[in-house]
């Protein structure tokens, strides 16, 4: 566990979340501001990357630190804060399609020749995150589910939106 804490400290310093001045820790950002959550998502992605590399080589590396969970929490928080400034449904879905679905679709198209057998129906279910064809596909299905829930909550009239935590 100590090595994980040391790694996290190194990553935090490398990403510039805080700096050491006169033997005191000074944060460069306000807690949970946009820049801070971007840095935290970067750290989470780094943790997930090393976890996947480790898993591919039969080594459990940073898996217990929950990089995926940290990324989801930071992303959800960012979505919520952005929606407070004004939610635009069309803009929301265009961004999700261009940053999540299209890259995933292109990656899966490239991978089709390497898949043993896949039907067109299975391929469509895979690229639309409804029934992933590989073990790590659960993540995109999960995040798409929460995008839909978030969208539906944002479409509620304002007086009902305060109950969103109960819905989730």
mmCIF file of N, CA, C and O in Angstrom, residues 32-76:
data_model
loop_
_atom_site.group_PDB
_atom_site.id
_atom_site.type_symbol
_atom_site.label_atom_id
_atom_site.label_comp_id
_atom_site.label_asym_id
_atom_site.label_seq_id
_atom_site.Cartn_x
_atom_site.Cartn_y
_atom_site.Cartn_z
ATOM 1 N N UNK A 32 -11.704 20.947 -6.531
ATOM 2 C CA UNK A 32 -12.775 20.554 -7.444
ATOM 3 C C UNK A 32 -13.136 21.613 -8.482
ATOM 4 O O UNK A 32 -14.227 21.582 -9.043
ATOM 5 N N UNK A 33 -12.227 22.546 -8.794
ATOM 6 C CA UNK A 33 -12.495 23.433 -9.924
ATOM 7 C C UNK A 33 -12.217 22.654 -11.215
ATOM 8 O O UNK A 33 -11.798 21.501 -11.179
ATOM 9 N N UNK A 34 -12.469 23.274 -12.339
ATOM 10 C CA UNK A 34 -12.359 22.564 -13.620
ATOM 11 C C UNK A 34 -10.953 22.014 -13.853
ATOM 12 O O UNK A 34 -10.782 20.866 -14.254
ATOM 13 N N UNK A 35 -9.954 22.828 -13.601
ATOM 14 C CA UNK A 35 -8.570 22.385 -13.818
ATOM 15 C C UNK A 35 -8.212 21.228 -12.880
ATOM 16 O O UNK A 35 -7.571 20.270 -13.279
ATOM 17 N N UNK A 36 -8.652 21.324 -11.641
ATOM 18 C CA UNK A 36 -8.362 20.279 -10.657
ATOM 19 C C UNK A 36 -8.981 18.948 -11.079
ATOM 20 O O UNK A 36 -8.329 17.908 -11.027
ATOM 21 N N UNK A 37 -10.254 18.984 -11.520
ATOM 22 C CA UNK A 37 -10.900 17.730 -11.922
ATOM 23 C C UNK A 37 -10.279 17.174 -13.203
ATOM 24 O O UNK A 37 -10.225 15.959 -13.374
ATOM 25 N N UNK A 38 -9.806 18.044 -14.096
ATOM 26 C CA UNK A 38 -9.098 17.552 -15.286
ATOM 27 C C UNK A 38 -7.824 16.818 -14.885
ATOM 28 O O UNK A 38 -7.504 15.767 -15.432
ATOM 29 N N UNK A 39 -7.110 17.380 -13.935
ATOM 30 C CA UNK A 39 -5.884 16.733 -13.457
ATOM 31 C C UNK A 39 -6.225 15.401 -12.806
ATOM 32 O O UNK A 39 -5.555 14.391 -13.040
ATOM 33 N N UNK A 40 -7.278 15.388 -11.997
ATOM 34 C CA UNK A 40 -7.670 14.142 -11.330
ATOM 35 C C UNK A 40 -8.086 13.080 -12.351
ATOM 36 O O UNK A 40 -7.778 11.901 -12.188
ATOM 37 N N UNK A 41 -8.774 13.494 -13.417
ATOM 38 C CA UNK A 41 -9.130 12.539 -14.464
ATOM 39 C C UNK A 41 -7.873 12.018 -15.164
ATOM 40 O O UNK A 41 -7.785 10.838 -15.494
ATOM 41 N N UNK A 42 -6.900 12.891 -15.364
ATOM 42 C CA UNK A 42 -5.626 12.460 -15.956
ATOM 43 C C UNK A 42 -4.926 11.434 -15.088
ATOM 44 O O UNK A 42 -4.382 10.436 -15.579
ATOM 45 N N UNK A 43 -4.937 11.670 -13.787
ATOM 46 C CA UNK A 43 -4.335 10.714 -12.861
ATOM 47 C C UNK A 43 -5.094 9.394 -12.915
ATOM 48 O O UNK A 43 -4.493 8.314 -12.964
ATOM 49 N N UNK A 44 -6.419 9.469 -12.921
ATOM 50 C CA UNK A 44 -7.239 8.254 -12.976
ATOM 51 C C UNK A 44 -6.965 7.475 -14.263
ATOM 52 O O UNK A 44 -6.826 6.238 -14.231
ATOM 53 N N UNK A 45 -6.864 8.173 -15.389
ATOM 54 C CA UNK A 45 -6.584 7.509 -16.661
ATOM 55 C C UNK A 45 -5.211 6.844 -16.621
ATOM 56 O O UNK A 45 -5.034 5.716 -17.102
ATOM 57 N N UNK A 46 -4.249 7.529 -16.022
ATOM 58 C CA UNK A 46 -2.902 6.956 -15.886
ATOM 59 C C UNK A 46 -2.955 5.677 -15.047
ATOM 60 O O UNK A 46 -2.331 4.665 -15.389
ATOM 61 N N UNK A 47 -3.713 5.713 -13.957
ATOM 62 C CA UNK A 47 -3.854 4.533 -13.106
ATOM 63 C C UNK A 47 -4.509 3.385 -13.870
ATOM 64 O O UNK A 47 -4.080 2.235 -13.766
ATOM 65 N N UNK A 48 -5.549 3.690 -14.640
ATOM 66 C CA UNK A 48 -6.230 2.653 -15.427
ATOM 67 C C UNK A 48 -5.272 2.074 -16.469
ATOM 68 O O UNK A 48 -5.200 0.859 -16.654
ATOM 69 N N UNK A 49 -4.526 2.947 -17.131
ATOM 70 C CA UNK A 49 -3.564 2.488 -18.135
ATOM 71 C C UNK A 49 -2.570 1.498 -17.531
ATOM 72 O O UNK A 49 -2.365 0.410 -18.048
ATOM 73 N N UNK A 50 -1.941 1.892 -16.412
ATOM 74 C CA UNK A 50 -0.963 1.001 -15.791
ATOM 75 C C UNK A 50 -1.611 -0.270 -15.246
ATOM 76 O O UNK A 50 -0.998 -1.336 -15.266
ATOM 77 N N UNK A 51 -2.843 -0.154 -14.801
ATOM 78 C CA UNK A 51 -3.565 -1.339 -14.336
ATOM 79 C C UNK A 51 -3.794 -2.311 -15.493
ATOM 80 O O UNK A 51 -3.594 -3.522 -15.352
ATOM 81 N N UNK A 52 -4.186 -1.787 -16.644
ATOM 82 C CA UNK A 52 -4.422 -2.645 -17.815
ATOM 83 C C UNK A 52 -3.119 -3.261 -18.310
ATOM 84 O O UNK A 52 -3.090 -4.437 -18.678
ATOM 85 N N UNK A 53 -2.062 -2.465 -18.342
ATOM 86 C CA UNK A 53 -0.762 -3.006 -18.754
ATOM 87 C C UNK A 53 -0.341 -4.114 -17.796
ATOM 88 O O UNK A 53 0.122 -5.175 -18.213
ATOM 89 N N UNK A 54 -0.524 -3.882 -16.514
ATOM 90 C CA UNK A 54 -0.189 -4.898 -15.522
ATOM 91 C C UNK A 54 -1.028 -6.150 -15.682
ATOM 92 O O UNK A 54 -0.510 -7.271 -15.650
ATOM 93 N N UNK A 55 -2.338 -5.972 -15.872
ATOM 94 C CA UNK A 55 -3.223 -7.131 -16.041
ATOM 95 C C UNK A 55 -2.845 -7.946 -17.270
ATOM 96 O O UNK A 55 -2.925 -9.178 -17.252
ATOM 97 N N UNK A 56 -2.437 -7.268 -18.332
ATOM 98 C CA UNK A 56 -2.033 -7.976 -19.557
ATOM 99 C C UNK A 56 -0.788 -8.826 -19.319
ATOM 100 O O UNK A 56 -0.543 -9.791 -20.032
ATOM 101 N N UNK A 57 -0.024 -8.447 -18.306
ATOM 102 C CA UNK A 57 1.201 -9.185 -17.983
ATOM 103 C C UNK A 57 1.079 -9.963 -16.674
ATOM 104 O O UNK A 57 2.074 -10.269 -16.029
ATOM 105 N N UNK A 58 -0.166 -10.230 -16.271
ATOM 106 C CA UNK A 58 -0.462 -10.991 -15.047
ATOM 107 C C UNK A 58 0.121 -10.359 -13.789
ATOM 108 O O UNK A 58 0.612 -11.048 -12.902
ATOM 109 N N UNK A 59 0.088 -9.043 -13.729
ATOM 110 C CA UNK A 59 0.560 -8.312 -12.552
ATOM 111 C C UNK A 59 -0.552 -7.368 -12.116
ATOM 112 O O UNK A 59 -1.050 -6.585 -12.924
ATOM 113 N N UNK A 60 -0.964 -7.445 -10.852
ATOM 114 C CA UNK A 60 -1.992 -6.530 -10.333
ATOM 115 C C UNK A 60 -1.304 -5.218 -9.966
ATOM 116 O O UNK A 60 -0.607 -5.134 -8.970
ATOM 117 N N UNK A 61 -1.493 -4.216 -10.790
ATOM 118 C CA UNK A 61 -0.799 -2.953 -10.618
ATOM 119 C C UNK A 61 -1.809 -1.811 -10.513
ATOM 120 O O UNK A 61 -2.532 -1.540 -11.466
ATOM 121 N N UNK A 62 -1.916 -1.201 -9.380
ATOM 122 C CA UNK A 62 -2.788 -0.055 -9.129
ATOM 123 C C UNK A 62 -4.278 -0.358 -9.243
ATOM 124 O O UNK A 62 -5.091 0.544 -9.194
ATOM 125 N N UNK A 63 -4.642 -1.623 -9.418
ATOM 126 C CA UNK A 63 -6.058 -1.971 -9.535
ATOM 127 C C UNK A 63 -6.862 -1.577 -8.294
ATOM 128 O O UNK A 63 -7.972 -1.077 -8.422
ATOM 129 N N UNK A 64 -6.316 -1.766 -7.093
ATOM 130 C CA UNK A 64 -7.128 -1.431 -5.918
ATOM 131 C C UNK A 64 -7.359 0.064 -5.728
ATOM 132 O O UNK A 64 -8.176 0.465 -4.926
ATOM 133 N N UNK A 65 -6.657 0.908 -6.454
ATOM 134 C CA UNK A 65 -6.802 2.350 -6.269
ATOM 135 C C UNK A 65 -8.038 2.912 -6.956
ATOM 136 O O UNK A 65 -8.406 4.053 -6.730
ATOM 137 N N UNK A 66 -8.678 2.149 -7.817
ATOM 138 C CA UNK A 66 -9.939 2.570 -8.413
ATOM 139 C C UNK A 66 -9.847 3.712 -9.400
ATOM 140 O O UNK A 66 -10.615 4.663 -9.311
ATOM 141 N N UNK A 67 -8.927 3.630 -10.351
ATOM 142 C CA UNK A 67 -8.796 4.682 -11.355
ATOM 143 C C UNK A 67 -10.085 4.895 -12.135
ATOM 144 O O UNK A 67 -10.479 6.030 -12.398
ATOM 145 N N UNK A 68 -10.754 3.802 -12.486
ATOM 146 C CA UNK A 68 -12.018 3.905 -13.227
ATOM 147 C C UNK A 68 -13.087 4.614 -12.423
ATOM 148 O O UNK A 68 -13.807 5.481 -12.934
ATOM 149 N N UNK A 69 -13.181 4.279 -11.141
ATOM 150 C CA UNK A 69 -14.159 4.929 -10.259
ATOM 151 C C UNK A 69 -13.848 6.411 -10.105
ATOM 152 O O UNK A 69 -14.752 7.251 -10.175
ATOM 153 N N UNK A 70 -12.577 6.722 -9.903
ATOM 154 C CA UNK A 70 -12.180 8.132 -9.767
ATOM 155 C C UNK A 70 -12.509 8.922 -11.023
ATOM 156 O O UNK A 70 -12.964 10.064 -10.955
ATOM 157 N N UNK A 71 -12.291 8.298 -12.188
ATOM 158 C CA UNK A 71 -12.601 8.965 -13.446
ATOM 159 C C UNK A 71 -14.103 9.218 -13.565
ATOM 160 O O UNK A 71 -14.529 10.313 -13.939
ATOM 161 N N UNK A 72 -14.906 8.212 -13.232
ATOM 162 C CA UNK A 72 -16.363 8.370 -13.311
ATOM 163 C C UNK A 72 -16.864 9.462 -12.373
ATOM 164 O O UNK A 72 -17.710 10.278 -12.751
ATOM 165 N N UNK A 73 -16.342 9.486 -11.161
ATOM 166 C CA UNK A 73 -16.781 10.501 -10.198
ATOM 167 C C UNK A 73 -16.395 11.893 -10.676
ATOM 168 O O UNK A 73 -17.223 12.816 -10.667
ATOM 169 N N UNK A 74 -15.152 12.069 -11.125
ATOM 170 C CA UNK A 74 -14.715 13.373 -11.623
ATOM 171 C C UNK A 74 -15.518 13.797 -12.846
ATOM 172 O O UNK A 74 -15.899 14.964 -12.973
ATOM 173 N N UNK A 75 -15.784 12.859 -13.744
ATOM 174 C CA UNK A 75 -16.555 13.178 -14.945
ATOM 175 C C UNK A 75 -17.987 13.548 -14.604
ATOM 176 O O UNK A 75 -18.534 14.518 -15.142
ATOM 177 N N UNK A 76 -18.597 12.793 -13.708
ATOM 178 C CA UNK A 76 -19.965 13.091 -13.295
ATOM 179 C C UNK A 76 -20.071 14.447 -12.619
ATOM 180 O O UNK A 76 -21.004 15.220 -12.877
#
